Short mmCIF file of C-alpha atoms in Angstrom, two decimals:
data_model
loop_
_atom_site.label_atom_id
_atom_site.label_comp_id
_atom_site.label_asym_id
_atom_site.label_seq_id
_atom_site.Cartn_x
_atom_site.Cartn_y
_atom_site.Cartn_z
CA MET U 1 74.04 69.96 128.68
CA THR U 2 77.66 69.31 128.96
CA HIS U 3 80.18 72.39 130.13
CA HIS U 4 83.24 70.49 128.54
CA PRO U 5 83.80 71.94 125.05
CA PRO U 6 84.11 69.23 122.42
CA LEU U 7 87.60 67.69 121.30
CA PRO U 8 89.23 69.06 118.28
CA ALA U 9 89.26 66.54 115.65
CA GLY U 10 92.51 65.26 114.05
CA LEU U 11 94.54 66.70 116.80
CA ALA U 12 97.24 64.71 119.42
CA VAL U 13 97.90 66.37 122.53
CA ARG U 14 100.43 65.11 125.29
CA ARG U 15 101.38 66.92 128.58
CA LEU U 16 105.16 66.97 129.16
CA THR U 17 107.05 65.72 132.01
CA SER U 18 108.66 68.06 134.00
CA GLU U 19 112.16 66.61 132.82
CA GLU U 20 110.62 67.23 129.19
CA VAL U 21 109.98 70.79 130.07
CA ASP U 22 113.30 71.34 131.11
CA GLY U 23 114.73 69.85 128.24
CA VAL U 24 113.08 72.21 125.84
CA LEU U 25 114.38 75.46 128.10
CA THR U 26 118.02 74.03 127.95
CA ASP U 27 117.93 73.05 124.34
CA VAL U 28 116.64 76.50 123.24
CA PHE U 29 118.05 78.91 125.47
CA ASP U 30 121.11 77.30 127.36
CA ARG U 31 122.25 75.13 124.55
CA GLY U 32 121.19 77.51 121.64
CA SER U 33 120.90 74.53 119.66
CA ARG U 34 117.47 72.22 118.43
CA CYS U 35 115.01 71.29 120.24
CA ARG U 36 115.48 67.58 120.48
CA LEU U 37 111.90 66.78 121.86
CA LEU U 38 110.47 68.78 118.71
CA ASP U 39 112.66 66.53 116.57
CA ALA U 40 111.12 63.68 117.60
CA PRO U 41 107.90 63.72 115.99
CA ASP U 42 109.52 65.67 112.78
CA ALA U 43 112.41 65.70 110.33
CA PRO U 44 115.73 66.67 112.12
CA ASP U 45 116.34 69.21 109.44
CA ARG U 46 113.54 71.15 109.34
CA PRO U 47 113.42 74.54 110.62
CA GLN U 48 111.95 75.59 114.23
CA TRP U 49 110.63 78.59 115.20
CA LEU U 50 110.43 80.23 118.70
CA LEU U 51 107.83 82.79 119.98
CA ALA U 52 108.24 83.66 123.74
CA GLU U 53 106.39 86.03 125.96
CA LEU U 54 108.11 87.32 128.95
CA GLY U 55 106.90 89.30 131.71
CA ASP U 56 109.15 92.33 130.61
CA ALA U 57 110.25 91.61 126.99
CA ARG U 58 109.36 89.47 123.82
CA VAL U 59 111.67 87.05 122.22
CA THR U 60 111.64 85.56 118.99
CA GLY U 61 114.04 83.01 117.49
CA THR U 62 114.65 80.53 114.16
CA CYS U 63 116.58 77.38 113.94
CA PRO U 64 117.03 76.68 110.36
CA ARG U 65 119.31 74.21 110.75
CA ASP U 66 121.33 73.19 114.17
CA ARG U 67 121.57 76.37 116.17
CA TRP U 68 119.16 79.16 117.17
CA TYR U 69 119.40 82.76 116.41
CA ARG U 70 116.88 84.44 118.74
CA SER U 71 116.02 88.31 119.06
CA ASP U 72 117.62 88.77 122.59
CA THR U 73 121.18 87.72 121.12
CA HIS U 74 121.18 89.01 117.33
CA PRO U 75 124.14 91.69 116.98
CA GLY U 76 121.15 94.43 116.45
CA ALA U 77 119.17 93.02 119.87
CA ASP U 78 117.70 95.48 122.21
CA PRO U 79 120.37 96.11 124.99
CA THR U 80 117.26 95.99 127.60
CA THR U 81 116.31 92.70 126.98
CA ARG U 82 118.18 90.46 129.20
CA PRO U 83 118.37 87.06 127.77
CA LEU U 84 116.51 84.16 129.51
CA ALA U 85 118.34 81.82 131.91
CA PRO U 86 116.01 78.65 132.92
CA ALA U 87 117.60 77.95 135.82
CA ALA U 88 116.82 81.53 137.70
CA ASP U 89 114.18 83.20 135.48
CA ARG U 90 111.25 80.96 135.05
CA TRP U 91 109.31 83.64 136.88
CA ARG U 92 109.48 85.81 133.75
CA ILE U 93 107.90 83.28 131.36
CA LEU U 94 104.22 83.97 130.62
CA GLU U 95 104.12 81.49 127.46
CA VAL U 96 106.55 79.93 125.14
CA LEU U 97 106.15 78.36 122.03
CA VAL U 98 108.61 76.17 120.22
CA PHE U 99 107.10 74.82 116.52
CA SER U 100 107.78 73.30 113.45
CA ALA U 101 105.77 72.57 110.70
CA THR U 102 104.32 69.19 112.21
CA ALA U 103 104.42 70.05 115.98
CA GLN U 104 104.26 72.79 118.36
CA ILE U 105 105.26 72.75 122.10
CA ARG U 106 103.82 75.16 124.34
CA LEU U 107 104.95 76.10 127.57
CA GLY U 108 102.59 77.71 130.31
CA GLU U 109 103.46 80.77 132.87
CA ARG U 110 106.65 79.87 134.83
CA ALA U 111 107.07 76.97 132.49
CA GLU U 112 105.02 74.90 135.30
CA ALA U 113 103.54 72.88 132.76
CA GLY U 114 104.17 72.13 128.96
CA TRP U 115 102.41 70.11 126.23
CA ILE U 116 103.36 68.74 122.40
CA SER U 117 100.64 68.99 119.64
CA ALA U 118 100.47 67.32 116.59
CA ASP U 119 98.12 65.71 114.04
CA ASP U 120 96.44 62.71 114.92
CA PRO U 121 97.14 60.02 112.48
CA GLU U 122 93.11 58.66 112.81
CA PRO U 123 91.12 59.51 109.97
CA VAL U 124 88.55 62.46 110.68
CA PRO U 125 85.35 63.16 108.60
CA ALA U 126 85.81 65.80 105.44
CA TRP U 127 83.82 68.24 107.02
CA LEU U 128 85.97 67.85 110.04
CA ARG U 129 89.62 68.25 108.65
CA PRO U 130 92.00 70.48 109.80
CA ARG U 131 92.36 73.43 107.50
CA ASP U 132 95.69 75.44 106.96
CA ARG U 133 95.52 79.18 107.37
CA SER U 134 98.32 82.26 106.51
CA PHE U 135 98.17 85.59 107.89
CA LEU U 136 100.03 88.94 106.87
CA LEU U 137 102.94 90.12 108.94
CA GLN U 138 102.87 93.66 109.22
CA GLY U 139 105.55 96.19 108.66
CA TRP U 140 105.97 99.24 106.67
CA ASN U 141 107.60 98.77 103.36
CA GLY U 142 110.85 99.71 102.37
CA PRO U 143 114.46 98.89 104.11
CA ALA U 144 114.02 102.12 106.18
CA HIS U 145 111.50 100.47 108.05
CA SER U 146 111.49 96.53 107.51
CA ARG U 147 114.61 94.34 106.51
CA THR U 148 116.57 91.15 107.38
CA VAL U 149 119.03 92.12 109.90
CA ASP U 150 121.18 88.79 110.23
CA THR U 151 122.83 87.07 107.23
CA ARG U 152 123.46 83.71 109.01
CA ALA U 153 119.95 83.23 109.46
CA PRO U 154 116.34 84.49 108.59
CA LEU U 155 115.83 87.21 111.34
CA SER U 156 114.07 90.60 110.48
CA VAL U 157 113.35 93.88 112.09
CA THR U 158 110.11 95.60 111.12
CA ARG U 159 108.63 98.94 112.23
CA GLU U 160 105.16 100.88 112.01
CA PRO U 161 104.88 104.38 111.65
CA GLY U 162 103.50 104.52 114.74
CA GLY U 163 106.59 103.62 116.37
CA ALA U 164 105.79 99.84 116.91
CA ARG U 165 108.81 97.23 116.39
CA ALA U 166 109.31 94.10 116.21
CA VAL U 167 111.75 91.36 115.79
CA LEU U 168 110.44 88.39 113.35
CA PRO U 169 112.33 84.93 112.97
CA VAL U 170 112.22 85.17 109.20
CA ALA U 171 113.38 86.61 106.02
CA TRP U 172 111.44 89.83 105.43
CA ALA U 173 109.78 90.71 102.47
CA ASP U 174 107.74 93.70 101.87
CA PHE U 175 103.89 93.20 101.08
CA ALA U 176 102.73 93.42 97.06
CA GLY U 177 99.69 92.21 95.20
CA HIS U 178 98.45 92.26 91.91
CA PRO U 179 95.26 91.31 90.22
CA ARG U 180 95.01 87.81 88.04
CA PRO U 181 91.88 86.24 86.65
CA ALA U 182 89.77 84.19 88.85
CA PRO U 183 86.96 81.27 88.11
CA GLY U 184 83.51 82.76 87.50
CA GLY U 185 84.79 85.92 85.84
CA ARG U 186 85.97 87.63 89.25
CA THR U 187 89.80 89.06 89.51
CA ALA U 188 91.58 87.81 92.57
CA LEU U 189 94.29 89.76 94.57
CA SER U 190 97.49 87.57 94.04
CA SER U 191 99.77 88.38 97.22
CA ARG U 192 103.25 88.60 98.52
CA GLY U 193 105.05 89.34 101.69
CA THR U 194 105.94 87.60 105.23
CA TRP U 195 103.35 85.15 106.55
CA LEU U 196 102.80 83.05 109.47
CA THR U 197 101.03 79.51 108.70
CA VAL U 198 98.56 78.17 111.31
CA ARG U 199 96.67 74.94 111.24
CA GLU U 200 93.11 75.25 112.63
CA TYR U 201 91.27 72.41 114.15
CA TRP U 202 87.28 71.85 114.22
CA ALA U 203 85.25 70.38 116.66
CA ALA U 204 81.55 69.27 116.60
CA ASP U 205 79.28 70.26 119.50
CA PRO U 206 77.52 66.81 119.84
CA ALA U 207 74.26 68.43 121.06
CA THR U 208 73.94 70.87 118.21
CA GLY U 209 75.67 70.07 115.61
CA ALA U 210 77.20 73.38 115.36
CA VAL U 211 81.11 73.37 114.05
CA GLY U 212 83.82 75.73 115.04
CA VAL U 213 87.53 76.13 115.51
CA ALA U 214 88.41 74.65 118.61
CA PHE U 215 92.64 74.51 118.36
CA HIS U 216 95.27 76.36 116.51
CA ARG U 217 98.60 75.50 115.99
CA LEU U 218 101.40 77.18 114.44
CA THR U 219 103.44 75.81 111.62
CA GLY U 220 105.68 78.15 110.15
CA LEU U 221 106.83 81.83 109.13
CA SER U 222 107.53 82.05 105.21
CA THR U 223 108.33 84.44 102.51
CA GLY U 224 107.07 84.98 98.85
CA ALA U 225 103.30 84.00 97.69
CA LYS U 226 100.79 83.69 100.14
CA PRO U 227 101.20 80.21 100.90
CA THR U 228 97.35 79.11 101.71
CA GLY U 229 93.72 80.48 100.77
CA PRO U 230 91.59 82.55 100.77
CA GLU U 231 92.39 85.02 98.35
CA ILE U 232 90.40 88.26 98.01
CA ASP U 233 88.06 89.28 94.93
CA VAL U 234 89.15 92.83 93.72
CA GLY U 235 85.94 94.21 93.01
CA THR U 236 83.95 93.07 96.10
CA GLY U 237 86.33 92.08 98.73
CA ASP U 238 84.30 88.70 99.02
CA GLU U 239 86.92 85.65 99.86
CA ILE U 240 87.62 83.36 97.15
CA PRO U 241 88.36 79.70 97.92
CA TRP U 242 91.58 78.37 97.70
CA ALA U 243 92.13 75.47 95.12
CA GLY U 244 93.45 73.53 97.81
CA ASP U 245 90.49 73.82 100.68
#
């Protein structure tokens, strides 16, 4: 019996040096420009995103081209949210995620350690291949509740009737769904809205053969039609497999 979990298939993870951690914080919070370390395994013109959980605030951001637009610095920012100064404020950091479609950087508490993860180029069995998922971002429909607030970049403010508020690094689209015919005489709910996409990595227990999700990596935010499966059967609520799964 082993107490060590099996390694995720198809995933490559590398621990960052202290200099690389410093560079990530400098690029995102000091220089306000593209994260150079994230560009290394990626194309330099792809969007980058930020999700930072601080002890006293949550900061999100988007870098669609060459500079960051963050929730703590946009024109309608909460005045009580103090921008993070990496040289003096590392004690505020609980977790920082900087990610693109092909790689993710995670800095842990106080930025004392960090890792970069991406797909491993080595082939894996079909039943252990990573799977892409998409999750609807919540926000009450209507411009009085959820809307894009910065015309320079995709940055939105969303509100729920209970008072919960979030700034999301994506252009906002209200949720909508309509039925469409699906194979087997079923009816699928075709959805549109605002989505967070995630890549799931699987692992198999060598002792039992059991397979489960062992790691996930954020891959982007998007607006429009649901970018991945599954869809939902309107009549039963069952999942309908996605053509690409």
